[in-house]
């Protein structure tokens, strides 16, 4: 059976801590550079905007490390 | 050439007079001796700030730094520190803030930025990796901090912004800056120092990132700490309530007989009527900053930002400030101007007392003084514009004391800075005692310890925290021998270690707030530090570097003329405080022991003793200076 990961986004819960960006960049590049992260956070408005780049492989790591509930995982069995 | 990890390895020097930039290499010995962040700021200040300089002169340099863990995923590692000569006090003070500036500064490739000179025209400093510019601030000069920050972020994209408001532009000596509209930075007049340089804002945007020496070890440490935090039984409450959790402001208002206001400072009121969303600094899983929205009633629809909800809520202690909505609105006005809410509240309270005594009149000041919202707003405008009596207040407590005979003894002020926590209200723990000995004046941040708001439970539990803070075994015995046995813990001696622990955290870049630092120990910080930097130091190295930095800060201020005579308990602390129907005396945090002037003197003597400083003048002895390798400063 295949499992596909769905990342559920709830921007209203986003605190802007960027842990998702940090862990993404670190997971793939072992460095902390936000422009290497495949998830982007724009915190200039009232609620941060959360977007995923085209090269995001949907591994779900960002959601695993979100403690604020802005990103969570819904694993579905195919 | 040194290969840096964690540290960016560069210091940016900006000369506003000559419109020049210079990039210097980070000095390896300085890093070993002072770590980074706060510690290295102190070393740079010692190198660069001349004795007796005018805070508003070209020679006053604003030194801003972020420690080696800032810009990494080390939990809650966003601390930004600043140092310069401050106009409110004349002290060379360390100030601390947060939000995203530190991360961006490190990711742009700089550990510190040093700003000197005075610009001919209003400018803002833009640091975008290696693209450095002094841009015209014509469009934003005169705008408030929120407008300025929004304007700059819209123009330049996601970035860290330090900005001043009209208070800084008009040299109000207590004015400060805000980082990202939220984190106060520069209590004591950094806003005015920037204003004197015609520097409206500093914007930094970094994309280079930060490398780690040992990624595998870092990940192991991070995952273990992350799990501890995730499993913390109060984590949801921290997210829900921020700093309101564990701060008894509602109970204090209730105890003073202000029951209606007590309800408005309650958790329920905050959650239903004010909280919009939680904000956190980069890398922080224990965020405590607020976006607020007044949801109904007076000023409904107002959206504002605060580093913690207790900042506006503490204003409710002003007797005639009627509602939380008024407190939030007043705090919003203060923030936008770049004023210090603590100073504004204390000035209003004190001036109203002077009015009640007939010393200030409507004729002489233009105000009918009351501790209410309307008077506060008028007073704010007078201060920001420096009109009439506002000009006196804009120059702060030291000038106010000179204008009238015999009022200085009644001021709730230490070294020219107003008291944050009145120990008659909250009892004397290390936060309250810190206000007496802090080189910058009455400030609390470096005094954190388990005595903070402690209700007086079992003192044996404190030992676990003492070890965590890096307090040596040899000191334990002395910590449990206060001037009077029933006081339980020696607050004076413990404050020395609070300061050192704070300096470790602030030099590496980790937040010192209680809900964060409870997860850290000196050992754990060292492990993270080594994994990030690869410098392989011992906990004792970091502890010693912190002690060295604090001593250097003390020496810098000794050079400016500060000594034991300035480490004063305000006279008013020894009078009873009328709080509603309660008469509150100055008491120790534990044991119900009244602190008399004699006990206070003993606490101070013992603090100096614990520091290895002279009891006569409160300064580091030659032996201490030698032991810390600071003889170079004396020459």
XYZ file of N, CA and C in Angstrom, chain B residues 243-330:
264
model
N 2.837 35.654 27.817
C 3.418 36.043 29.112
C 2.361 36.217 30.198
N 1.092 36.194 29.842
C 0.053 36.344 30.857
C 0.037 35.130 31.788
N 0.487 34.004 31.237
C 0.549 32.798 32.039
C 1.552 33.010 33.175
N 1.118 32.874 34.365
C 2.041 32.982 35.483
C 2.337 34.408 35.932
N 1.710 35.420 35.298
C 1.916 36.795 35.765
C 0.640 37.263 36.447
N 0.676 37.527 37.725
C -0.563 37.713 38.495
C -1.138 39.122 38.420
N -1.175 39.706 37.228
C -1.632 41.089 37.128
C -3.102 41.216 37.524
N -3.888 40.215 37.127
C -5.316 40.254 37.480
C -5.485 40.150 38.993
N -4.704 39.282 39.619
C -4.784 39.113 41.076
C -4.334 40.386 41.793
N -3.290 41.038 41.242
C -2.795 42.283 41.850
C -3.881 43.352 41.826
N -4.551 43.469 40.685
C -5.614 44.475 40.570
C -6.751 44.137 41.529
N -7.071 42.849 41.637
C -8.115 42.436 42.576
C -7.734 42.775 44.007
N -6.472 42.531 44.344
C -6.000 42.782 45.718
C -6.039 44.270 46.051
N -5.914 45.124 45.007
C -5.931 46.570 45.252
C -7.352 47.118 45.263
N -8.349 46.220 45.140
C -9.745 46.654 45.188
C -10.302 47.075 43.840
N -9.519 46.884 42.771
C -10.002 47.316 41.437
C -10.590 46.099 40.714
N -11.751 45.661 41.170
C -12.290 44.384 40.701
C -12.679 44.425 39.213
N -13.224 45.551 38.777
C -13.642 45.629 37.364
C -12.425 45.501 36.460
N -11.350 46.170 36.832
C -10.134 46.099 36.016
C -9.482 44.727 36.146
N -9.633 44.135 37.291
C -9.090 42.791 37.491
C -9.676 41.818 36.468
N -10.967 41.963 36.201
C -11.626 41.075 35.209
C -11.062 41.359 33.825
N -10.744 42.628 33.565
C -10.263 42.994 32.234
C -8.813 42.594 32.000
N -8.119 42.237 33.052
C -6.752 41.739 32.885
C -6.716 40.224 33.053
N -7.888 39.610 33.008
C -7.963 38.158 33.218
C -7.649 37.414 31.924
N -7.361 36.134 32.072
C -7.074 35.287 30.902
C -8.291 35.249 29.985
N -9.458 35.130 30.572
C -10.693 35.021 29.786
C -10.896 36.272 28.927
N -10.713 37.441 29.547
C -10.917 38.696 28.824
C -9.900 38.797 27.690
N -8.652 38.504 28.016
C -7.579 38.583 27.013
C -7.892 37.689 25.815
N -8.343 36.471 26.088
C -8.585 35.523 24.995
C -9.802 35.913 24.166
N -10.829 36.408 24.825
C -12.072 36.678 24.087
C -12.085 38.060 23.427
N -11.446 39.032 24.086
C -11.633 40.417 23.631
C -10.399 41.067 23.009
N -9.214 40.461 23.182
C -8.002 41.156 22.736
C -7.077 40.321 21.843
N -6.934 39.061 22.135
C -5.904 38.296 21.414
C -6.329 38.056 19.967
N -5.445 38.415 19.035
C -5.693 38.133 17.616
C -4.902 36.890 17.225
N -3.604 36.942 17.408
C -2.815 35.745 17.176
C -1.480 35.809 17.909
N -0.862 34.659 18.019
C 0.434 34.533 18.671
C 1.537 34.836 17.661
N 2.597 35.508 18.143
C 3.783 35.703 17.297
C 4.977 35.089 18.010
N 5.893 34.581 17.228
C 7.116 34.022 17.799
C 8.318 34.553 17.042
N 9.446 34.593 17.704
C 10.696 34.946 17.038
C 11.139 33.748 16.205
N 12.014 33.991 15.216
C 12.547 32.858 14.450
C 13.135 31.795 15.365
N 12.835 30.567 15.114
C 13.326 29.370 15.813
C 12.659 29.133 17.163
N 11.676 29.940 17.555
C 11.153 29.795 18.911
C 9.860 28.987 18.982
N 9.859 27.870 19.694
C 8.635 27.081 19.868
C 7.799 27.540 21.068
N 8.264 28.578 21.776
C 7.571 29.035 22.981
C 7.208 30.505 22.859
N 6.686 30.843 21.678
C 6.399 32.231 21.366
C 5.428 32.877 22.342
N 5.682 34.168 22.619
C 4.867 34.847 23.626
C 4.486 36.256 23.214
N 4.696 36.601 21.953
C 4.370 37.944 21.512
C 2.969 37.964 20.913
N 2.359 39.142 20.936
C 0.945 39.224 20.570
C 0.686 40.148 19.395
N -0.212 39.710 18.520
C -0.964 40.634 17.691
C -2.294 40.772 18.419
N -2.657 42.017 18.722
C -3.895 42.263 19.465
C -4.930 42.898 18.550
N -6.175 42.645 18.854
C -7.257 43.377 18.200
C -8.300 43.701 19.262
N -8.628 44.993 19.385
C -9.707 45.382 20.300
C -11.006 45.009 19.612
N -11.709 44.036 20.178
C -12.826 43.435 19.441
C -14.148 44.149 19.671
N -14.286 44.849 20.776
C -15.530 45.590 20.979
C -15.277 46.745 21.934
N -16.229 47.700 21.921
C -16.126 48.827 22.843
C -15.248 49.934 22.288
N -14.759 50.771 23.203
C -13.939 51.927 22.826
C -12.708 51.443 22.046
N -12.410 52.135 20.940
C -11.272 51.827 20.059
C -11.400 50.476 19.361
N -12.633 49.978 19.237
C -12.772 48.642 18.635
C -12.266 48.675 17.196
N -11.645 47.597 16.784
C -11.047 47.494 15.457
C -9.559 47.784 15.461
N -9.043 48.359 16.567
C -7.604 48.665 16.607
C -6.807 47.376 16.583
N -5.804 47.335 15.713
C -4.882 46.193 15.671
C -3.506 46.699 16.087
N -2.891 46.002 17.006
C -1.592 46.452 17.471
C -0.702 45.263 17.804
N 0.530 45.580 18.213
C 1.539 44.541 18.440
C 2.205 44.784 19.778
N 2.519 43.730 20.458
C 3.196 43.909 21.738
C 4.157 42.754 21.995
N 5.315 43.068 22.623
C 6.245 41.992 22.959
C 5.681 41.087 24.047
N 4.662 41.579 24.754
C 3.950 40.738 25.702
C 2.727 41.485 26.188
N 1.619 40.791 26.365
C 0.364 41.422 26.769
C 0.496 42.074 28.143
N 1.432 41.608 28.960
C 1.523 42.206 30.284
C 2.055 43.636 30.217
N 2.701 44.009 29.104
C 3.154 45.402 28.990
C 1.977 46.373 29.069
N 0.956 46.257 28.212
C -0.189 47.151 28.407
C -0.974 46.841 29.682
N -1.065 45.599 30.092
C -1.870 45.271 31.267
C -1.304 45.893 32.541
N 0.023 46.006 32.637
C 0.600 46.598 33.835
C 0.228 48.082 33.952
N -0.104 48.698 32.811
C -0.529 50.099 32.853
C -1.847 50.238 33.599
N -2.603 49.162 33.695
C -3.881 49.214 34.402
C -3.711 49.494 35.888
N -2.478 49.355 36.386
C -2.252 49.678 37.793
C -2.416 51.179 38.053
N -2.364 51.987 36.991
C -2.669 53.414 37.137
C -4.128 53.541 37.553
N -4.339 54.193 38.653
C -5.645 54.162 39.324
C -6.810 54.552 38.414
N -6.642 55.603 37.618
C -7.791 56.094 36.859
C -7.772 55.676 35.391
N -6.865 54.823 35.014
C -6.930 54.227 33.671
C -8.007 53.162 33.767
N -9.095 53.350 32.998
C -10.315 52.624 33.356
C -10.434 51.236 32.768
N -9.948 51.062 31.531
C -10.242 49.800 30.845
C -9.007 49.254 30.143
N -9.078 47.974 29.835
C -8.012 47.351 29.048
C -7.940 47.951 27.660
N -9.078 48.307 27.108
C -9.076 48.936 25.781
C -8.250 50.215 25.804
N -8.422 51.020 26.857
C -7.634 52.249 26.974
C -6.150 51.917 27.125
N -5.858 50.882 27.905
C -4.451 50.495 28.109
C -3.826 50.055 26.786
N -4.547 49.251 26.003
C -4.011 48.776 24.723
C -3.856 49.938 23.750
N -4.840 50.833 23.733
C -4.750 51.995 22.828
C -3.570 52.885 23.227
N -3.436 53.148 24.524
C -2.316 53.972 24.999
C -0.989 53.317 24.633
